[in-house]
Short mmCIF file of C-alpha atoms and ligand atoms in Angstrom, two decimals:
data_model
loop_
_atom_site.label_atom_id
_atom_site.label_comp_id
_atom_site.label_asym_id
_atom_site.label_seq_id
_atom_site.Cartn_x
_atom_site.Cartn_y
_atom_site.Cartn_z
CA MET A 1 -24.11 -42.37 -58.19
CA ASP A 2 -22.10 -43.97 -55.43
CA PHE A 3 -18.68 -42.50 -55.14
CA LEU A 4 -16.11 -45.17 -55.74
CA TYR A 5 -12.97 -45.88 -53.86
CA ARG A 6 -10.14 -47.58 -55.64
CA SER A 7 -7.07 -49.54 -54.57
CA THR A 8 -3.72 -47.76 -54.76
CA ARG A 9 -2.29 -50.97 -56.20
CA ASN A 10 -4.93 -52.15 -58.62
CA GLU A 11 -7.10 -49.74 -60.61
CA ASN A 12 -9.69 -52.45 -61.16
CA GLU A 13 -10.37 -53.04 -57.50
CA THR A 14 -13.13 -50.64 -56.51
CA ALA A 15 -15.44 -50.30 -53.51
CA THR A 16 -18.21 -48.10 -52.21
CA ALA A 17 -17.39 -46.14 -49.08
CA SER A 18 -19.13 -48.65 -46.84
CA GLU A 19 -17.36 -51.58 -48.50
CA ALA A 20 -14.00 -49.85 -48.16
CA ILE A 21 -14.64 -49.27 -44.44
CA LEU A 22 -15.62 -52.90 -43.95
CA LYS A 23 -12.57 -54.25 -45.72
CA GLY A 24 -10.10 -51.82 -44.20
CA LEU A 25 -7.36 -52.80 -46.61
CA ALA A 26 -7.57 -53.58 -50.33
CA GLU A 27 -6.09 -56.76 -51.76
CA ASN A 28 -2.32 -57.20 -52.09
CA GLY A 29 -1.71 -54.55 -49.45
CA GLY A 30 -3.28 -51.70 -51.42
CA LEU A 31 -5.15 -48.87 -49.70
CA PHE A 32 -8.53 -47.55 -50.73
CA VAL A 33 -8.48 -43.98 -52.03
CA PRO A 34 -11.28 -41.84 -53.41
CA ASP A 35 -11.22 -41.43 -57.19
CA GLU A 36 -11.55 -37.73 -56.63
CA ILE A 37 -12.35 -35.58 -53.63
CA PRO A 38 -15.68 -33.78 -54.07
CA ALA A 39 -15.81 -30.04 -53.45
CA LEU A 40 -17.18 -28.77 -50.18
CA ASP A 41 -19.91 -26.75 -51.85
CA ILE A 42 -21.06 -24.83 -48.81
CA SER A 43 -19.61 -21.53 -47.63
CA PHE A 44 -17.19 -21.24 -44.72
CA ASP A 45 -19.41 -18.55 -43.24
CA LYS A 46 -22.30 -21.02 -43.15
CA LEU A 47 -20.10 -23.73 -41.66
CA ALA A 48 -18.89 -21.22 -39.06
CA GLU A 49 -22.43 -21.13 -37.68
CA MET A 50 -22.60 -24.90 -37.21
CA ASP A 51 -21.44 -26.99 -34.27
CA TYR A 52 -18.99 -29.88 -34.57
CA LYS A 53 -21.68 -32.36 -35.54
CA GLY A 54 -23.00 -30.06 -38.24
CA VAL A 55 -19.58 -29.61 -39.80
CA ALA A 56 -18.94 -33.35 -39.47
CA TYR A 57 -22.08 -34.09 -41.45
CA GLU A 58 -21.17 -31.66 -44.24
CA VAL A 59 -17.64 -33.01 -44.66
CA MET A 60 -18.35 -36.70 -44.18
CA SER A 61 -21.42 -36.83 -46.38
CA ARG A 62 -19.26 -35.68 -49.31
CA MET A 63 -16.90 -38.62 -48.80
CA LEU A 64 -19.22 -41.41 -47.63
CA THR A 65 -21.70 -41.20 -50.43
CA ASP A 66 -23.48 -44.50 -49.91
CA PHE A 67 -24.50 -43.66 -46.34
CA THR A 68 -27.96 -42.13 -46.04
CA GLU A 69 -28.46 -38.87 -44.17
CA ASP A 70 -30.10 -40.76 -41.30
CA GLU A 71 -27.33 -43.33 -41.12
CA LEU A 72 -24.60 -40.73 -41.06
CA ASN A 73 -26.34 -38.57 -38.48
CA TYR A 74 -26.88 -41.63 -36.29
CA CYS A 75 -23.13 -42.30 -36.42
CA ILE A 76 -22.18 -38.66 -35.75
CA ASP A 77 -24.63 -38.27 -32.87
CA GLY A 78 -23.41 -41.46 -31.25
CA ALA A 79 -19.76 -40.44 -31.52
CA TYR A 80 -19.47 -36.77 -30.63
CA ASP A 81 -21.44 -36.61 -27.39
CA ASP A 82 -20.49 -36.25 -23.74
CA LYS A 83 -17.68 -38.76 -24.15
CA PHE A 84 -15.83 -35.54 -24.91
CA ASP A 85 -15.12 -33.31 -21.94
CA THR A 86 -16.05 -30.12 -23.82
CA GLU A 87 -19.02 -29.19 -25.98
CA LYS A 88 -16.62 -27.69 -28.48
CA ILE A 89 -15.24 -31.23 -29.01
CA VAL A 90 -11.95 -29.72 -30.24
CA PRO A 91 -11.07 -26.35 -28.63
CA VAL A 92 -8.70 -24.02 -30.50
CA LYS A 93 -6.28 -22.12 -28.24
CA TYR A 94 -3.71 -19.46 -29.05
CA HIS A 95 -0.19 -20.03 -27.67
CA HIS A 96 3.34 -19.40 -28.90
CA GLY A 97 2.12 -17.53 -31.97
CA ALA A 98 -0.12 -20.28 -33.34
CA PHE A 99 -3.57 -21.78 -33.03
CA ILE A 100 -3.29 -25.01 -31.08
CA LEU A 101 -6.03 -27.42 -32.10
CA GLU A 102 -6.59 -29.59 -29.03
CA LEU A 103 -7.62 -32.95 -30.43
CA PHE A 104 -7.37 -34.79 -27.12
CA HIS A 105 -10.64 -34.15 -25.31
CA GLY A 106 -12.11 -37.60 -25.99
CA LYS A 107 -12.26 -40.71 -23.87
CA THR A 108 -8.60 -41.78 -24.11
CA ILE A 109 -7.07 -38.27 -24.29
CA ALA A 110 -5.35 -38.67 -27.67
CA PHE A 111 -6.41 -37.50 -31.12
CA LYS A 112 -7.18 -41.08 -32.12
CA ASP A 113 -10.50 -40.63 -30.31
CA MET A 114 -11.60 -38.22 -33.03
CA ALA A 115 -11.95 -41.05 -35.52
CA LEU A 116 -12.24 -44.07 -33.25
CA SER A 117 -15.31 -42.68 -31.49
CA ILE A 118 -17.17 -42.87 -34.77
CA LEU A 119 -15.52 -45.84 -36.53
CA PRO A 120 -17.51 -48.50 -34.62
CA TYR A 121 -20.74 -46.76 -35.71
CA LEU A 122 -19.56 -46.46 -39.31
CA LEU A 123 -18.44 -50.06 -39.37
CA THR A 124 -21.55 -51.62 -37.85
CA THR A 125 -23.72 -49.44 -40.10
CA ALA A 126 -21.67 -50.53 -43.11
CA ALA A 127 -22.07 -54.18 -42.07
CA LYS A 128 -25.83 -53.77 -41.88
CA LYS A 129 -26.00 -52.01 -45.25
CA ASN A 130 -23.98 -54.76 -46.90
CA HIS A 131 -25.91 -57.59 -45.19
CA ILE A 132 -22.84 -58.91 -43.43
CA LYS A 133 -23.81 -61.52 -40.89
CA LYS A 134 -20.31 -62.49 -39.83
CA GLU A 135 -18.67 -61.20 -36.70
CA ILE A 136 -16.16 -58.45 -37.49
CA VAL A 137 -12.72 -58.86 -35.99
CA ILE A 138 -10.80 -55.61 -35.71
CA LEU A 139 -7.06 -56.23 -35.96
CA THR A 140 -5.00 -53.32 -34.74
CA ALA A 141 -1.34 -52.48 -34.46
CA THR A 142 -0.65 -49.53 -32.21
CA SER A 143 2.25 -47.27 -31.41
CA GLY A 144 0.38 -46.51 -28.19
CA ASP A 145 -2.70 -44.37 -28.73
CA THR A 146 -4.74 -46.14 -31.41
CA GLY A 147 -4.88 -49.23 -29.21
CA LYS A 148 -6.77 -47.77 -26.29
CA ALA A 149 -8.91 -45.50 -28.46
CA ALA A 150 -9.96 -48.49 -30.58
CA LEU A 151 -10.56 -50.65 -27.51
CA ALA A 152 -12.72 -47.94 -25.97
CA GLY A 153 -14.66 -47.50 -29.20
CA PHE A 154 -15.30 -51.19 -29.84
CA SER A 155 -15.61 -52.36 -26.24
CA ASP A 156 -18.69 -54.62 -26.02
CA VAL A 157 -20.05 -53.44 -29.39
CA PRO A 158 -22.27 -56.36 -30.53
CA GLY A 159 -21.08 -58.17 -33.64
CA THR A 160 -17.44 -57.13 -33.18
CA ARG A 161 -14.27 -58.33 -31.51
CA ILE A 162 -11.01 -56.47 -31.29
CA ALA A 163 -7.37 -57.57 -30.97
CA VAL A 164 -4.64 -55.01 -30.31
CA PHE A 165 -0.88 -55.47 -30.64
CA TYR A 166 1.52 -52.94 -29.13
CA PRO A 167 5.33 -52.87 -28.86
CA LYS A 168 5.95 -54.16 -25.33
CA ASP A 169 8.82 -51.77 -24.59
CA GLY A 170 7.78 -48.95 -26.90
CA VAL A 171 4.85 -47.19 -25.22
CA SER A 172 4.50 -44.84 -22.25
CA PRO A 173 3.46 -46.27 -18.83
CA VAL A 174 0.09 -44.51 -19.02
CA GLN A 175 -0.50 -45.82 -22.55
CA GLU A 176 0.28 -49.39 -21.51
CA LYS A 177 -1.83 -49.24 -18.36
CA GLN A 178 -4.76 -47.87 -20.35
CA MET A 179 -4.67 -50.82 -22.71
CA VAL A 180 -4.01 -53.72 -20.35
CA THR A 181 -6.82 -52.65 -18.02
CA GLU A 182 -9.45 -52.69 -20.79
CA LYS A 183 -12.50 -54.55 -19.49
CA GLY A 184 -14.58 -55.12 -22.66
CA LYS A 185 -15.51 -58.81 -23.02
CA ASN A 186 -14.79 -58.77 -26.77
CA THR A 187 -11.27 -57.37 -26.39
CA PHE A 188 -7.78 -58.86 -26.55
CA VAL A 189 -4.49 -57.05 -26.00
CA ALA A 190 -0.95 -58.37 -26.49
CA GLY A 191 2.47 -56.80 -26.17
CA ILE A 192 4.89 -57.97 -28.85
CA LYS A 193 8.63 -58.32 -28.60
CA GLY A 194 9.35 -55.88 -31.40
CA ASN A 195 8.62 -52.32 -32.47
CA PHE A 196 5.56 -50.68 -34.04
CA ASP A 197 6.66 -51.49 -37.59
CA ASP A 198 6.85 -55.18 -36.61
CA ALA A 199 3.32 -55.00 -35.21
CA GLN A 200 1.97 -53.20 -38.27
CA THR A 201 3.72 -55.58 -40.68
CA GLY A 202 2.35 -58.58 -38.77
CA VAL A 203 -1.19 -57.21 -38.90
CA LYS A 204 -0.95 -56.38 -42.61
CA LYS A 205 0.33 -59.91 -43.26
CA MET A 206 -2.71 -61.44 -41.57
CA PHE A 207 -4.94 -59.22 -43.71
CA SER A 208 -3.36 -60.46 -46.92
CA ASP A 209 -3.32 -64.15 -45.91
CA LYS A 210 -5.88 -65.84 -48.15
CA LYS A 211 -5.81 -69.12 -46.20
CA LEU A 212 -6.44 -67.33 -42.95
CA ALA A 213 -9.32 -65.44 -44.58
CA GLU A 214 -10.89 -68.73 -45.67
CA LEU A 215 -10.61 -70.17 -42.19
CA LEU A 216 -12.19 -67.08 -40.70
CA ASP A 217 -14.98 -67.16 -43.23
CA GLU A 218 -15.70 -70.78 -42.38
CA LYS A 219 -15.89 -69.93 -38.68
CA GLY A 220 -18.12 -66.89 -39.19
CA PHE A 221 -15.57 -64.09 -38.85
CA GLN A 222 -14.05 -61.43 -41.06
CA PHE A 223 -11.22 -58.99 -40.43
CA SER A 224 -11.36 -55.23 -40.54
CA SER A 225 -8.94 -52.55 -39.45
CA ALA A 226 -9.03 -49.68 -37.00
CA ASN A 227 -5.69 -48.33 -38.18
CA SER A 228 -5.51 -45.23 -40.33
CA ILE A 229 -5.14 -47.48 -43.37
CA ASN A 230 -8.96 -47.67 -43.04
CA ILE A 231 -10.67 -44.85 -44.91
CA GLY A 232 -13.18 -44.81 -42.04
CA ARG A 233 -10.40 -43.32 -39.91
CA LEU A 234 -9.28 -40.70 -42.40
CA VAL A 235 -12.63 -39.21 -43.31
CA PRO A 236 -13.61 -38.25 -39.72
CA GLN A 237 -10.14 -36.69 -39.37
CA MET A 238 -10.80 -34.28 -42.23
CA VAL A 239 -13.61 -32.76 -40.20
CA TYR A 240 -11.62 -31.04 -37.48
CA TYR A 241 -9.44 -29.10 -39.91
CA VAL A 242 -12.54 -27.61 -41.52
CA TYR A 243 -14.07 -27.09 -38.07
CA ALA A 244 -10.94 -25.32 -36.74
CA TYR A 245 -10.74 -23.09 -39.80
CA THR A 246 -14.36 -22.05 -39.45
CA ARG A 247 -13.88 -21.30 -35.72
CA LEU A 248 -11.13 -18.85 -36.74
CA VAL A 249 -13.54 -17.35 -39.27
CA ALA A 250 -16.27 -17.14 -36.62
CA SER A 251 -13.99 -15.36 -34.15
CA GLY A 252 -12.70 -12.93 -36.77
CA GLN A 253 -9.09 -14.19 -36.61
CA ILE A 254 -9.21 -14.86 -40.36
CA LYS A 255 -11.64 -14.14 -43.18
CA ALA A 256 -13.36 -16.92 -45.13
CA GLY A 257 -11.01 -17.82 -47.97
CA ASP A 258 -7.77 -16.74 -46.23
CA GLU A 259 -4.94 -19.24 -46.39
CA ILE A 260 -3.64 -21.05 -43.33
CA ASN A 261 -0.73 -23.37 -42.62
CA VAL A 262 -1.19 -26.68 -40.86
CA VAL A 263 1.49 -28.32 -38.70
CA VAL A 264 1.05 -32.00 -37.87
CA PRO A 265 3.22 -34.20 -35.65
CA THR A 266 3.42 -37.21 -37.91
CA GLY A 267 3.90 -40.94 -37.62
CA ASN A 268 1.81 -43.09 -39.93
CA PHE A 269 0.94 -40.01 -42.06
CA GLY A 270 -2.81 -40.36 -41.45
CA ASN A 271 -3.49 -37.09 -39.68
CA ILE A 272 -1.59 -34.90 -42.14
CA LEU A 273 -3.12 -36.78 -45.08
CA ALA A 274 -6.57 -35.96 -43.70
CA ALA A 275 -5.57 -32.26 -43.74
CA TYR A 276 -4.41 -32.68 -47.34
CA TYR A 277 -7.70 -34.33 -48.31
CA ALA A 278 -9.55 -31.47 -46.61
CA SER A 279 -7.59 -29.05 -48.76
CA LEU A 280 -8.52 -30.97 -51.90
CA MET A 281 -12.10 -30.49 -50.77
CA GLY A 282 -11.57 -26.74 -50.61
CA LEU A 283 -9.87 -25.82 -47.34
CA PRO A 284 -7.33 -23.10 -48.23
CA VAL A 285 -4.04 -24.53 -46.91
CA ARG A 286 -0.78 -22.99 -48.02
CA LYS A 287 1.69 -25.40 -46.41
CA PHE A 288 1.43 -28.80 -44.82
CA ILE A 289 4.22 -28.85 -42.29
CA CYS A 290 5.14 -32.43 -41.51
CA ALA A 291 6.86 -32.70 -38.14
CA SER A 292 8.91 -35.80 -37.28
CA ASN A 293 10.91 -36.88 -34.24
CA ASP A 294 14.33 -38.58 -34.41
CA ASN A 295 12.78 -41.21 -36.70
CA LYS A 296 12.99 -38.61 -39.47
CA VAL A 297 12.35 -40.80 -42.48
CA LEU A 298 9.67 -38.37 -43.74
CA TYR A 299 11.92 -35.32 -43.38
CA ASP A 300 14.52 -37.11 -45.49
CA PHE A 301 11.83 -38.03 -48.01
CA PHE A 302 10.55 -34.48 -48.41
CA THR A 303 14.06 -33.09 -48.76
CA THR A 304 15.52 -35.73 -51.10
CA GLY A 305 12.64 -37.55 -52.82
CA THR A 306 13.98 -40.87 -51.52
CA TYR A 307 12.09 -42.85 -48.90
CA ASP A 308 14.53 -45.09 -47.04
CA LYS A 309 13.57 -47.07 -43.97
CA ASN A 310 16.98 -48.75 -43.72
CA ARG A 311 18.10 -47.16 -40.48
CA ASP A 312 17.96 -47.71 -36.74
CA PHE A 313 14.56 -47.48 -35.10
CA ILE A 314 14.89 -44.92 -32.30
CA LEU A 315 12.75 -45.00 -29.15
CA THR A 316 11.90 -41.38 -28.35
CA THR A 317 9.77 -39.47 -25.85
CA SER A 318 7.06 -39.19 -28.55
CA PRO A 319 6.43 -42.94 -28.97
CA SER A 320 3.28 -42.58 -31.08
CA MET A 321 5.53 -41.20 -33.81
CA ASP A 322 8.20 -43.88 -33.57
CA ILE A 323 7.53 -45.29 -37.00
CA LEU A 324 9.71 -45.96 -40.03
CA ILE A 325 7.01 -47.19 -42.44
CA SER A 326 4.40 -44.46 -42.73
CA SER A 327 1.58 -46.42 -44.33
CA ASN A 328 -0.56 -43.51 -45.44
CA LEU A 329 2.22 -41.90 -47.41
CA GLU A 330 1.25 -44.46 -50.05
CA ARG A 331 -1.98 -42.54 -50.62
CA LEU A 332 -0.01 -39.37 -51.31
CA ILE A 333 2.47 -41.23 -53.54
CA TYR A 334 -0.44 -42.62 -55.57
CA ARG A 335 -1.86 -39.14 -55.98
CA ILE A 336 1.36 -37.36 -56.93
CA ALA A 337 1.97 -40.13 -59.47
CA GLY A 338 -1.29 -39.00 -61.12
CA ASN A 339 -3.49 -41.72 -59.56
CA ASP A 340 -1.25 -44.30 -61.14
CA ALA A 341 -1.68 -47.70 -59.44
CA GLU A 342 1.04 -49.29 -61.53
CA LYS A 343 3.69 -46.71 -60.67
CA ASN A 344 2.66 -46.80 -57.02
CA SER A 345 2.86 -50.60 -56.89
CA GLU A 346 6.32 -50.49 -58.38
CA LEU A 347 7.51 -48.12 -55.63
CA MET A 348 5.80 -50.08 -52.85
CA ASN A 349 7.33 -53.34 -54.11
CA SER A 350 10.69 -51.69 -53.95
CA LEU A 351 9.93 -50.56 -50.37
CA ASN A 352 9.05 -54.16 -49.55
CA LYS A 353 12.11 -55.60 -51.16
CA ASP A 354 14.86 -53.04 -50.57
CA GLY A 355 13.32 -50.91 -47.85
CA LYS A 356 13.43 -47.85 -50.08
CA TYR A 357 12.20 -46.13 -53.21
CA GLU A 358 12.84 -42.92 -55.11
CA ILE A 359 10.13 -40.80 -56.70
CA THR A 360 10.48 -39.13 -60.10
CA ASP A 361 11.24 -35.41 -60.54
CA GLU A 362 7.74 -34.98 -61.90
CA MET A 363 6.25 -36.43 -58.71
CA LYS A 364 8.57 -34.34 -56.57
CA LYS A 365 7.18 -31.18 -58.15
CA ASN A 366 3.72 -32.18 -56.93
CA LEU A 367 4.95 -32.06 -53.35
CA TYR A 368 5.44 -28.28 -53.36
CA SER A 369 2.86 -27.69 -50.62
CA PHE A 370 4.62 -30.02 -48.16
CA TYR A 371 7.46 -29.03 -45.86
CA GLY A 372 9.23 -31.52 -43.59
CA ASN A 373 11.50 -31.09 -40.62
CA PHE A 374 12.22 -32.85 -37.34
CA ALA A 375 12.90 -32.26 -33.67
CA THR A 376 15.38 -34.23 -31.58
CA THR A 377 14.47 -35.57 -28.15
CA ASP A 378 16.48 -32.77 -26.49
CA GLU A 379 14.75 -30.14 -28.61
CA VAL A 380 11.37 -31.55 -27.61
CA ALA A 381 12.19 -31.18 -23.91
CA GLU A 382 13.51 -27.66 -24.49
CA THR A 383 10.34 -26.70 -26.38
CA ILE A 384 8.08 -27.98 -23.59
CA ARG A 385 10.10 -25.98 -21.04
CA LYS A 386 10.10 -22.85 -23.20
CA VAL A 387 6.39 -22.80 -23.99
CA TYR A 388 5.53 -23.54 -20.35
CA GLY A 389 7.76 -20.62 -19.36
CA GLU A 390 5.92 -18.27 -21.72
CA ASP A 391 2.39 -18.60 -20.40
CA GLY A 392 2.07 -21.76 -18.32
CA TYR A 393 0.69 -23.89 -21.17
CA VAL A 394 1.88 -27.50 -21.04
CA LEU A 395 2.48 -29.29 -24.34
CA ASP A 396 2.63 -33.04 -24.68
CA THR A 397 5.77 -34.46 -26.29
CA HIS A 398 4.19 -35.02 -29.73
CA THR A 399 2.72 -31.54 -29.92
CA ALA A 400 6.11 -30.22 -28.83
CA VAL A 401 7.68 -31.86 -31.90
CA ALA A 402 5.21 -29.91 -34.02
CA VAL A 403 5.83 -26.61 -32.21
CA ASN A 404 9.59 -27.00 -32.54
CA VAL A 405 9.33 -27.75 -36.26
CA TYR A 406 6.99 -24.80 -36.75
CA ASP A 407 9.62 -22.53 -35.18
CA LYS A 408 12.20 -23.90 -37.60
CA TYR A 409 9.85 -23.41 -40.54
CA LYS A 410 9.17 -19.78 -39.62
CA GLU A 411 12.83 -19.04 -39.14
CA GLU A 412 13.69 -20.59 -42.49
CA THR A 413 10.90 -19.02 -44.53
CA GLY A 414 9.68 -15.93 -42.67
CA ASP A 415 6.16 -17.13 -43.51
CA GLU A 416 3.67 -15.46 -41.14
CA THR A 417 0.51 -17.13 -42.48
CA PRO A 418 -1.90 -17.93 -39.59
CA THR A 419 -1.10 -21.45 -38.53
CA ILE A 420 -2.97 -24.31 -36.92
CA ILE A 421 -0.89 -26.81 -34.97
CA ALA A 422 -2.51 -30.19 -34.39
CA SER A 423 -2.13 -31.03 -30.71
CA THR A 424 -2.44 -34.78 -30.67
CA ALA A 425 -2.30 -35.79 -27.02
CA SER A 426 -2.90 -34.56 -23.52
CA PRO A 427 0.34 -34.01 -21.57
CA TYR A 428 -1.15 -36.38 -18.96
CA LYS A 429 -0.47 -39.27 -21.30
CA PHE A 430 3.27 -38.62 -21.30
CA THR A 431 3.61 -37.17 -17.83
CA ARG A 432 7.12 -38.41 -17.06
CA SER A 433 8.70 -36.95 -20.19
CA VAL A 434 6.71 -33.73 -19.88
CA MET A 435 7.36 -33.11 -16.18
CA THR A 436 11.05 -33.94 -16.28
CA ALA A 437 11.41 -31.60 -19.26
CA ILE A 438 9.99 -28.79 -17.15
CA ASP A 439 11.87 -29.77 -13.99
CA PRO A 440 14.58 -32.46 -14.26
CA SER A 441 14.73 -32.82 -10.47
CA LEU A 442 11.37 -34.65 -10.56
CA GLU A 443 12.93 -37.77 -12.14
CA SER A 444 12.78 -39.83 -8.94
CA LYS A 445 9.02 -39.39 -8.44
CA SER A 446 6.53 -42.13 -9.32
CA ASP A 447 4.27 -41.86 -12.37
CA PHE A 448 1.22 -40.97 -10.32
CA GLU A 449 3.12 -38.44 -8.19
CA LEU A 450 4.13 -36.77 -11.43
CA ILE A 451 0.51 -36.74 -12.55
CA ASP A 452 -0.48 -34.90 -9.36
CA GLU A 453 2.43 -32.52 -9.89
CA LEU A 454 1.28 -31.80 -13.46
CA GLU A 455 -2.18 -30.90 -12.20
CA LYS A 456 -0.64 -28.36 -9.83
CA ILE A 457 1.52 -26.63 -12.40
CA SER A 458 -0.88 -26.71 -15.37
CA CYS A 459 -4.15 -25.89 -13.61
CA VAL A 460 -5.77 -28.48 -15.89
CA LYS A 461 -7.78 -31.06 -13.98
CA ILE A 462 -6.57 -34.67 -14.17
CA PRO A 463 -8.65 -36.26 -16.95
CA LYS A 464 -11.03 -39.10 -16.12
CA ALA A 465 -9.02 -41.41 -18.39
CA VAL A 466 -6.05 -41.08 -16.03
CA GLU A 467 -8.01 -41.29 -12.78
CA GLU A 468 -9.56 -44.52 -14.06
CA ILE A 469 -6.28 -46.37 -14.42
CA ARG A 470 -4.86 -45.42 -11.01
CA THR A 471 -6.42 -48.47 -9.38
CA ALA A 472 -7.70 -50.54 -12.32
CA PRO A 473 -6.56 -54.19 -12.35
CA VAL A 474 -4.54 -55.59 -15.24
CA VAL A 475 -6.79 -57.77 -17.41
CA HIS A 476 -4.44 -58.51 -20.33
CA ASP A 477 -0.96 -59.89 -19.78
CA THR A 478 -0.12 -61.68 -23.04
CA VAL A 479 3.33 -60.98 -24.43
CA CYS A 480 4.27 -62.74 -27.65
CA ASP A 481 6.95 -62.90 -30.26
CA LYS A 482 6.25 -61.01 -33.48
CA THR A 483 6.13 -64.36 -35.27
CA GLU A 484 3.31 -65.59 -33.03
CA MET A 485 0.72 -62.94 -33.81
CA GLU A 486 -1.42 -65.19 -35.98
CA LYS A 487 -1.37 -67.92 -33.36
CA VAL A 488 -2.58 -65.66 -30.56
CA VAL A 489 -5.34 -64.22 -32.75
CA LYS A 490 -6.59 -67.72 -33.55
CA ASN A 491 -6.45 -68.51 -29.86
CA PHE A 492 -8.47 -65.42 -29.01
CA LEU A 493 -11.11 -66.37 -31.56
CA GLY A 494 -11.09 -70.02 -30.49
CA ILE A 495 -10.41 -71.30 -34.02
C1 PLP B 501 -0.93 -41.43 -33.71
C2 PLP B 501 -0.30 -40.22 -33.15
C3 PLP B 501 0.47 -39.36 -33.93
C4 PLP B 501 0.78 -39.64 -35.38
O1 PLP B 501 -0.36 -39.57 -36.19
P1 PLP B 501 -0.36 -40.23 -37.65
O2 PLP B 501 -1.73 -40.06 -38.15
O3 PLP B 501 0.01 -41.67 -37.43
O4 PLP B 501 0.66 -39.52 -38.45
C5 PLP B 501 0.97 -38.22 -33.35
N1 PLP B 501 0.75 -37.95 -32.05
C6 PLP B 501 0.03 -38.76 -31.26
C7 PLP B 501 -0.15 -38.41 -29.83
C8 PLP B 501 -0.54 -39.92 -31.78
O5 PLP B 501 -1.26 -40.72 -30.98
#
């Protein structure tokens, strides 16, 4: 039987995996969640013998039950090929007492490539399966990395168009340059005068606008999402946790069945939720360590049980985590409420109305495997400098948040369980913050001088993604108010 996904806000709204991927978001702002996560009924020792694609098939086939074996393998083969600069796809390296899972070896050098390399394949396959003839319009809000990864994935993919909104003053220079130089004929990029939450709220509003949906339908379009609210993003992200674990088994660092901890630098709560879903499938995780930057709304939530976004939005050196409304937390809330759509809706309505909600004591108990903490901007710089000083390894600013929080966790708990830290971006994407953390006297250098400097000190070759933007012309120069998002989308589609 096809495994059903269900809306977090309406227990009667169900979808197959392919339908959920096509829709992106359920009605009334709900998110699709699996009714239950099937067990990964294959041994870790067996998985340890497989390559990335093999593990991807095993994990994803459990979750995307209405895709045939051929369909899924077609998607996996198309995604995890030489777009990645290493055959391992995600190398695991040991530094600073932890296993660093380098998720940034794809086309746009951020972990978003892990899912956005495959999402276009999943989506176009899902469209075919469901006999969708309309053109799919991917609407995306980005805090910096999703944008380019989605543009790269969907660039010139027949039957699709993609519009990306990013906070004009809230991304790094490399991130912005990557997006505005995108050449795909079916792409549109706009900076908005606002922050990431404004962009995400605007996109979600367009999704829920029935009148807009009718107009699109009439003109032969339909929306879908490349944000981690789409289950087609989360499922591919479960894979690398299982893959990393089995690499540690293969190299004898742990035995199959041993527990690990996972540390994830968190923004929209998608990456850490994927780790949690992997654990529900059978990955033995002891603690999910949720690392935040100065926008520490999740730390406060895990320590108090109250989620409260009523606070100043802080621009930090880890912009991809500058978020106050972590959309995917809703999936965890739904689960700890006992898959209760009514209770979840009540809390989300309160978030909408008052900007906050409080979970019950019962729900709080179900959070025992989560730990939250945060790193300030100064601590991030200090961590980059310290780890570089130890063995010459250069962390990006987001990964540094995770490393700093892991240090705090160990000091607080004394827990020595082998730990995987998700490294979500190449330091080349945040060169200015990274290089000035290591050597403040470099402040006056230009962005590309700093990039050359980073190559010298890290002995890691400048990635193609960075070389490409050195001379690339700007193609997209739209800047709009957050209230004009719908207008510019209509313009882009010519409707
Ligand atoms: C998107 C992103 C994050 C946050 O991931 P979520 O899934 O939104 O929690 C962290 N680091 C980097 C570099 C990112 O691009």
